[in-house]
Amino acid sequence: MCLLAIRVALCLVFILSFSFRGYALSLNYYDQTCPNVESIITASVTNAVAKDKTVPAALLRMHFHDCFIRGCDGSVLLDSVGSNTAEKDGPPNVSLHAFYVIENVKKQVESSCPGIVSCADILALAARDVVVLSGGPTWDVPKGRLDGRTSQATETRSLPGPTFNFSQLQQSFSQRGLSTEDLVALSGGHTLGFSHCSSFENRIHNFSSTNDVDPSMHPALASSLKSICPINNRVKNAGSNMDPSPITFDNTYYKLILQGKSLFSSDQALLTFPKTKSLVSKFSSSQDAFFKAFVKSMIKMSSINGGQEIRKDCRVVN
């Protein structure tokens, strides 16, 4: 009983105040300095989603890509300046969009609490809100991140890619202090959104010396994707929804993997090892189990921090 109490206490300490790279995050960080910050963000994000159903997938992906480079420091929001090409203009990020949502939220927050709330915190809270607005779980977001002053497109090469095999994925996540379960749970974010042909064309054209199409892909899906994305595709923005319910946060993604109907090599790679295959099966059969794991992993990932300031404008350093 004593050991259990100690474990619970340690878990609460972890969630309430996760320290990384020298400073701590807390759930009540803005209680005294900007008590209405979460309601301001939620109202603004809700309005944006009502007007554009692609916003949830965009902001969730933006948050992932921010956290995987220099921690969750809002560096993905910075514009390229002079000779420096910023993260948002790096190859993996050129399809990111809905930056305007964060910029609009920042203006509203600054009007209420000038110089108090970081862009990194706004993005982390917005990512939570879009998951909830899409039918997913909610959670308390630890706050107190600082904004970074460095943003380099060259660093986006270290982002996990859609063509990654499991070993590459595992290495990428472990370098950020994330476990195999975190990898599988966070991959569930692929239940939202749309993918361009370039992210999965490796599976439907010239897959190997013996197979034109990845044999692990369901033949009907492969046929459909080949018609949408022919080998010399010239249709700008051609692609496919990530799953049949691309604006609903659910566990359909895991069901598709088991059916050979996932889009990316990195998705199908989750069946490579017994542990990850077991987790895919678990999340496929229980949406509640997926939601609980996703929340735990999102709190863990979004607590990787490392900024230096509170930006007045999310697009430029102070």
Coordinates of N, CA, C and O in Angstrom, one line a residue, residues 2-76:
C2 N 1.9 1.2 0.8 CA 2.8 2.4 0.9 C 3.5 2.6 -0.5 O 3.6 3.7 -0.9
L3 N 4.0 1.5 -1.1 CA 4.6 1.7 -2.4 C 3.7 2.2 -3.4 O 4.0 3.1 -4.3
L4 N 2.4 1.8 -3.4 CA 1.4 2.3 -4.3 C 1.2 3.8 -4.1 O 1.1 4.6 -5.1
A5 N 1.1 4.2 -2.9 CA 0.9 5.6 -2.6 C 2.1 6.5 -3.1 O 1.9 7.6 -3.6
I6 N 3.3 5.9 -2.9 CA 4.5 6.6 -3.4 C 4.4 6.8 -4.9 O 4.7 7.8 -5.5
R7 N 4.0 5.7 -5.6 CA 3.9 5.7 -7.1 C 2.9 6.8 -7.5 O 3.1 7.5 -8.4
V8 N 1.8 6.8 -6.8 CA 0.7 7.8 -7.2 C 1.3 9.2 -7.0 O 1.0 10.1 -7.8
A9 N 1.9 9.4 -5.8 CA 2.5 10.7 -5.5 C 3.5 11.2 -6.6 O 3.5 12.3 -7.1
L10 N 4.4 10.2 -7.0 CA 5.4 10.5 -8.0 C 4.7 10.9 -9.3 O 5.1 11.8 -10.1
C11 N 3.6 10.1 -9.7 CA 2.9 10.4 -10.9 C 2.3 11.8 -10.9 O 2.4 12.5 -11.9
L12 N 1.7 12.2 -9.8 CA 1.1 13.5 -9.7 C 2.2 14.6 -9.8 O 2.0 15.6 -10.5
V13 N 3.4 14.3 -9.2 CA 4.5 15.3 -9.3 C 4.9 15.5 -10.8 O 5.1 16.6 -11.3
F14 N 4.9 14.3 -11.5 CA 5.3 14.3 -12.9 C 4.4 15.2 -13.7 O 4.7 16.0 -14.5
I15 N 3.0 14.9 -13.5 CA 2.0 15.6 -14.3 C 1.9 17.1 -13.9 O 1.8 17.9 -14.8
L16 N 2.0 17.4 -12.6 CA 1.8 18.8 -12.2 C 3.0 19.6 -12.5 O 2.9 20.8 -12.7
S17 N 4.2 19.0 -12.5 CA 5.4 19.9 -12.6 C 6.5 19.1 -13.3 O 7.4 18.5 -12.7
F18 N 6.4 19.0 -14.6 CA 7.4 18.3 -15.4 C 8.6 19.2 -15.8 O 8.4 20.2 -16.4
S19 N 9.7 18.8 -15.3 CA 10.9 19.7 -15.5 C 11.8 19.1 -16.6 O 12.1 17.9 -16.5
F20 N 12.2 19.9 -17.5 CA 13.1 19.4 -18.6 C 14.0 20.6 -19.0 O 13.5 21.7 -19.2
R21 N 15.3 20.3 -19.2 CA 16.2 21.4 -19.6 C 16.1 22.6 -18.6 O 16.2 23.7 -19.1
G22 N 15.9 22.3 -17.4 CA 16.2 23.4 -16.4 C 15.0 24.2 -15.9 O 15.2 25.0 -14.9
Y23 N 13.8 24.0 -16.4 CA 12.7 24.7 -15.7 C 11.4 23.9 -15.8 O 11.3 23.0 -16.6
A24 N 10.5 24.2 -14.9 CA 9.3 23.4 -14.7 C 8.1 23.9 -15.3 O 7.9 25.1 -15.5
L25 N 7.2 23.0 -15.7 CA 5.9 23.4 -16.2 C 4.9 23.0 -15.0 O 5.1 22.2 -14.2
S26 N 3.7 23.7 -15.0 CA 2.7 23.4 -14.0 C 1.3 23.7 -14.6 O 1.2 24.5 -15.5
L27 N 0.4 23.1 -14.0 CA -1.0 23.2 -14.4 C -1.6 24.6 -14.1 O -2.5 25.0 -14.8
N28 N -1.1 25.2 -13.0 CA -1.7 26.5 -12.6 C -0.8 27.7 -12.9 O -0.9 28.7 -12.2
Y29 N 0.1 27.5 -13.9 CA 1.1 28.5 -14.2 C 0.5 29.9 -14.4 O 1.1 30.9 -14.0
Y30 N -0.6 30.0 -15.0 CA -1.2 31.4 -15.3 C -2.4 31.8 -14.4 O -3.1 32.7 -14.7
D31 N -2.6 31.0 -13.4 CA -3.7 31.3 -12.5 C -3.8 32.7 -12.0 O -4.9 33.3 -11.9
Q32 N -2.6 33.3 -11.7 CA -2.6 34.6 -11.1 C -2.3 35.7 -12.2 O -2.8 36.8 -12.1
T33 N -1.5 35.3 -13.2 CA -1.1 36.3 -14.2 C -2.0 36.4 -15.5 O -2.1 37.5 -16.1
C34 N -2.7 35.3 -15.8 CA -3.6 35.4 -17.0 C -4.7 34.3 -16.8 O -4.7 33.3 -17.5
P35 N -5.6 34.5 -15.8 CA -6.5 33.4 -15.5 C -7.5 33.0 -16.6 O -8.0 31.9 -16.5
N36 N -7.7 33.8 -17.5 CA -8.7 33.5 -18.6 C -8.0 33.0 -19.9 O -8.7 32.8 -20.9
V37 N -6.7 32.7 -19.8 CA -6.0 32.3 -21.0 C -6.6 31.1 -21.7 O -6.8 31.1 -23.0
E38 N -7.0 30.1 -21.0 CA -7.5 28.9 -21.7 C -8.8 29.1 -22.3 O -9.1 28.6 -23.4
S39 N -9.7 29.9 -21.7 CA -11.0 30.2 -22.3 C -10.9 31.1 -23.5 O -11.6 30.9 -24.5
I40 N -9.9 32.0 -23.5 CA -9.6 32.8 -24.7 C -9.2 31.9 -25.9 O -9.7 32.1 -27.0
I41 N -8.2 31.0 -25.6 CA -7.7 30.1 -26.6 C -8.8 29.2 -27.2 O -9.0 29.1 -28.4
T42 N -9.6 28.6 -26.3 CA -10.6 27.7 -26.7 C -11.6 28.3 -27.5 O -12.1 27.8 -28.6
A43 N -12.1 29.5 -27.2 CA -13.1 30.2 -27.9 C -12.6 30.6 -29.3 O -13.3 30.4 -30.3
S44 N -11.4 31.0 -29.4 CA -10.8 31.4 -30.7 C -10.6 30.2 -31.6 O -10.9 30.2 -32.8
V45 N -10.1 29.1 -31.0 CA -9.9 27.9 -31.8 C -11.2 27.3 -32.2 O -11.3 26.8 -33.4
T46 N -12.2 27.3 -31.4 CA -13.5 26.8 -31.7 C -14.1 27.5 -32.9 O -14.7 26.9 -33.8
N47 N -13.9 28.8 -32.9 CA -14.4 29.6 -34.0 C -13.7 29.3 -35.3 O -14.3 29.2 -36.4
A48 N -12.4 29.1 -35.2 CA -11.6 28.7 -36.4 C -12.0 27.4 -37.0 O -12.1 27.2 -38.2
V49 N -12.2 26.4 -36.1 CA -12.6 25.1 -36.6 C -14.0 25.1 -37.2 O -14.2 24.3 -38.2
A50 N -14.9 25.9 -36.7 CA -16.2 26.0 -37.2 C -16.2 26.5 -38.7 O -17.0 26.1 -39.5
K51 N -15.2 27.3 -39.0 CA -15.0 27.8 -40.4 C -14.2 27.0 -41.3 O -14.3 27.0 -42.5
D52 N -13.3 26.1 -40.7 CA -12.4 25.3 -41.5 C -12.1 24.0 -40.8 O -11.4 24.0 -39.8
K53 N -12.7 22.9 -41.3 CA -12.6 21.6 -40.7 C -11.2 21.0 -40.8 O -10.9 19.9 -40.3
T54 N -10.3 21.7 -41.6 CA -8.9 21.1 -41.7 C -8.0 21.7 -40.6 O -6.9 21.2 -40.5
V55 N -8.5 22.6 -39.8 CA -7.7 23.2 -38.7 C -7.2 22.2 -37.7 O -6.0 22.3 -37.3
P56 N -8.1 21.3 -37.2 CA -7.6 20.4 -36.2 C -6.4 19.6 -36.6 O -5.4 19.5 -35.8
A57 N -6.4 18.9 -37.7 CA -5.3 18.2 -38.2 C -4.0 19.0 -38.3 O -2.9 18.6 -38.0
A58 N -4.2 20.3 -38.8 CA -3.1 21.2 -39.1 C -2.4 21.6 -37.8 O -1.2 21.5 -37.7
L59 N -3.2 21.9 -36.7 CA -2.6 22.4 -35.5 C -2.0 21.2 -34.7 O -1.0 21.4 -34.0
L60 N -2.6 20.1 -34.8 CA -2.0 18.9 -34.1 C -0.7 18.5 -34.7 O 0.3 18.3 -34.0
R61 N -0.6 18.5 -36.0 CA 0.6 18.2 -36.7 C 1.7 19.3 -36.4 O 2.9 19.0 -36.2
M62 N 1.2 20.6 -36.4 CA 2.1 21.7 -36.1 C 2.8 21.5 -34.7 O 4.0 21.8 -34.6
H63 N 2.0 21.1 -33.8 CA 2.5 20.9 -32.4 C 3.5 19.8 -32.4 O 4.6 19.9 -31.7
F64 N 3.2 18.7 -33.0 CA 4.2 17.6 -33.1 C 5.5 18.1 -33.7 O 6.6 17.8 -33.1
H65 N 5.4 18.7 -34.8 CA 6.6 19.2 -35.5 C 7.4 20.2 -34.7 O 8.6 20.3 -34.8
D66 N 6.7 21.0 -33.9 CA 7.4 22.0 -33.0 C 8.2 21.2 -32.0 O 9.3 21.5 -31.7
C67 N 7.5 20.3 -31.3 CA 8.1 19.6 -30.2 C 9.3 18.7 -30.5 O 10.2 18.5 -29.7
F68 N 9.3 18.2 -31.8 CA 10.4 17.3 -32.2 C 11.6 18.0 -32.6 O 12.6 17.4 -32.9
I69 N 11.6 19.4 -32.7 CA 12.8 20.2 -33.0 C 13.0 21.2 -31.9 O 12.2 22.1 -31.7
R70 N 14.0 21.0 -31.1 CA 14.4 21.9 -30.0 C 13.4 21.9 -28.9 O 13.3 22.9 -28.1
G71 N 12.5 20.9 -28.8 CA 11.4 20.9 -27.8 C 10.3 21.8 -28.2 O 10.3 22.5 -29.2
C72 N 9.2 21.9 -27.4 CA 8.0 22.6 -27.7 C 8.3 24.1 -27.3 O 7.8 24.6 -26.3
D73 N 8.9 24.8 -28.2 CA 9.4 26.2 -28.0 C 8.8 27.2 -29.0 O 9.2 28.3 -29.1
G74 N 7.8 26.8 -29.8 CA 7.2 27.7 -30.8 C 8.1 28.0 -31.9 O 7.8 28.9 -32.7
S75 N 9.2 27.3 -32.1 CA 10.2 27.7 -33.2 C 9.6 27.4 -34.5 O 10.0 28.0 -35.5
V76 N 8.6 26.5 -34.6 CA 8.0 26.2 -35.9 C 7.1 27.4 -36.4 O 6.8 27.5 -37.6

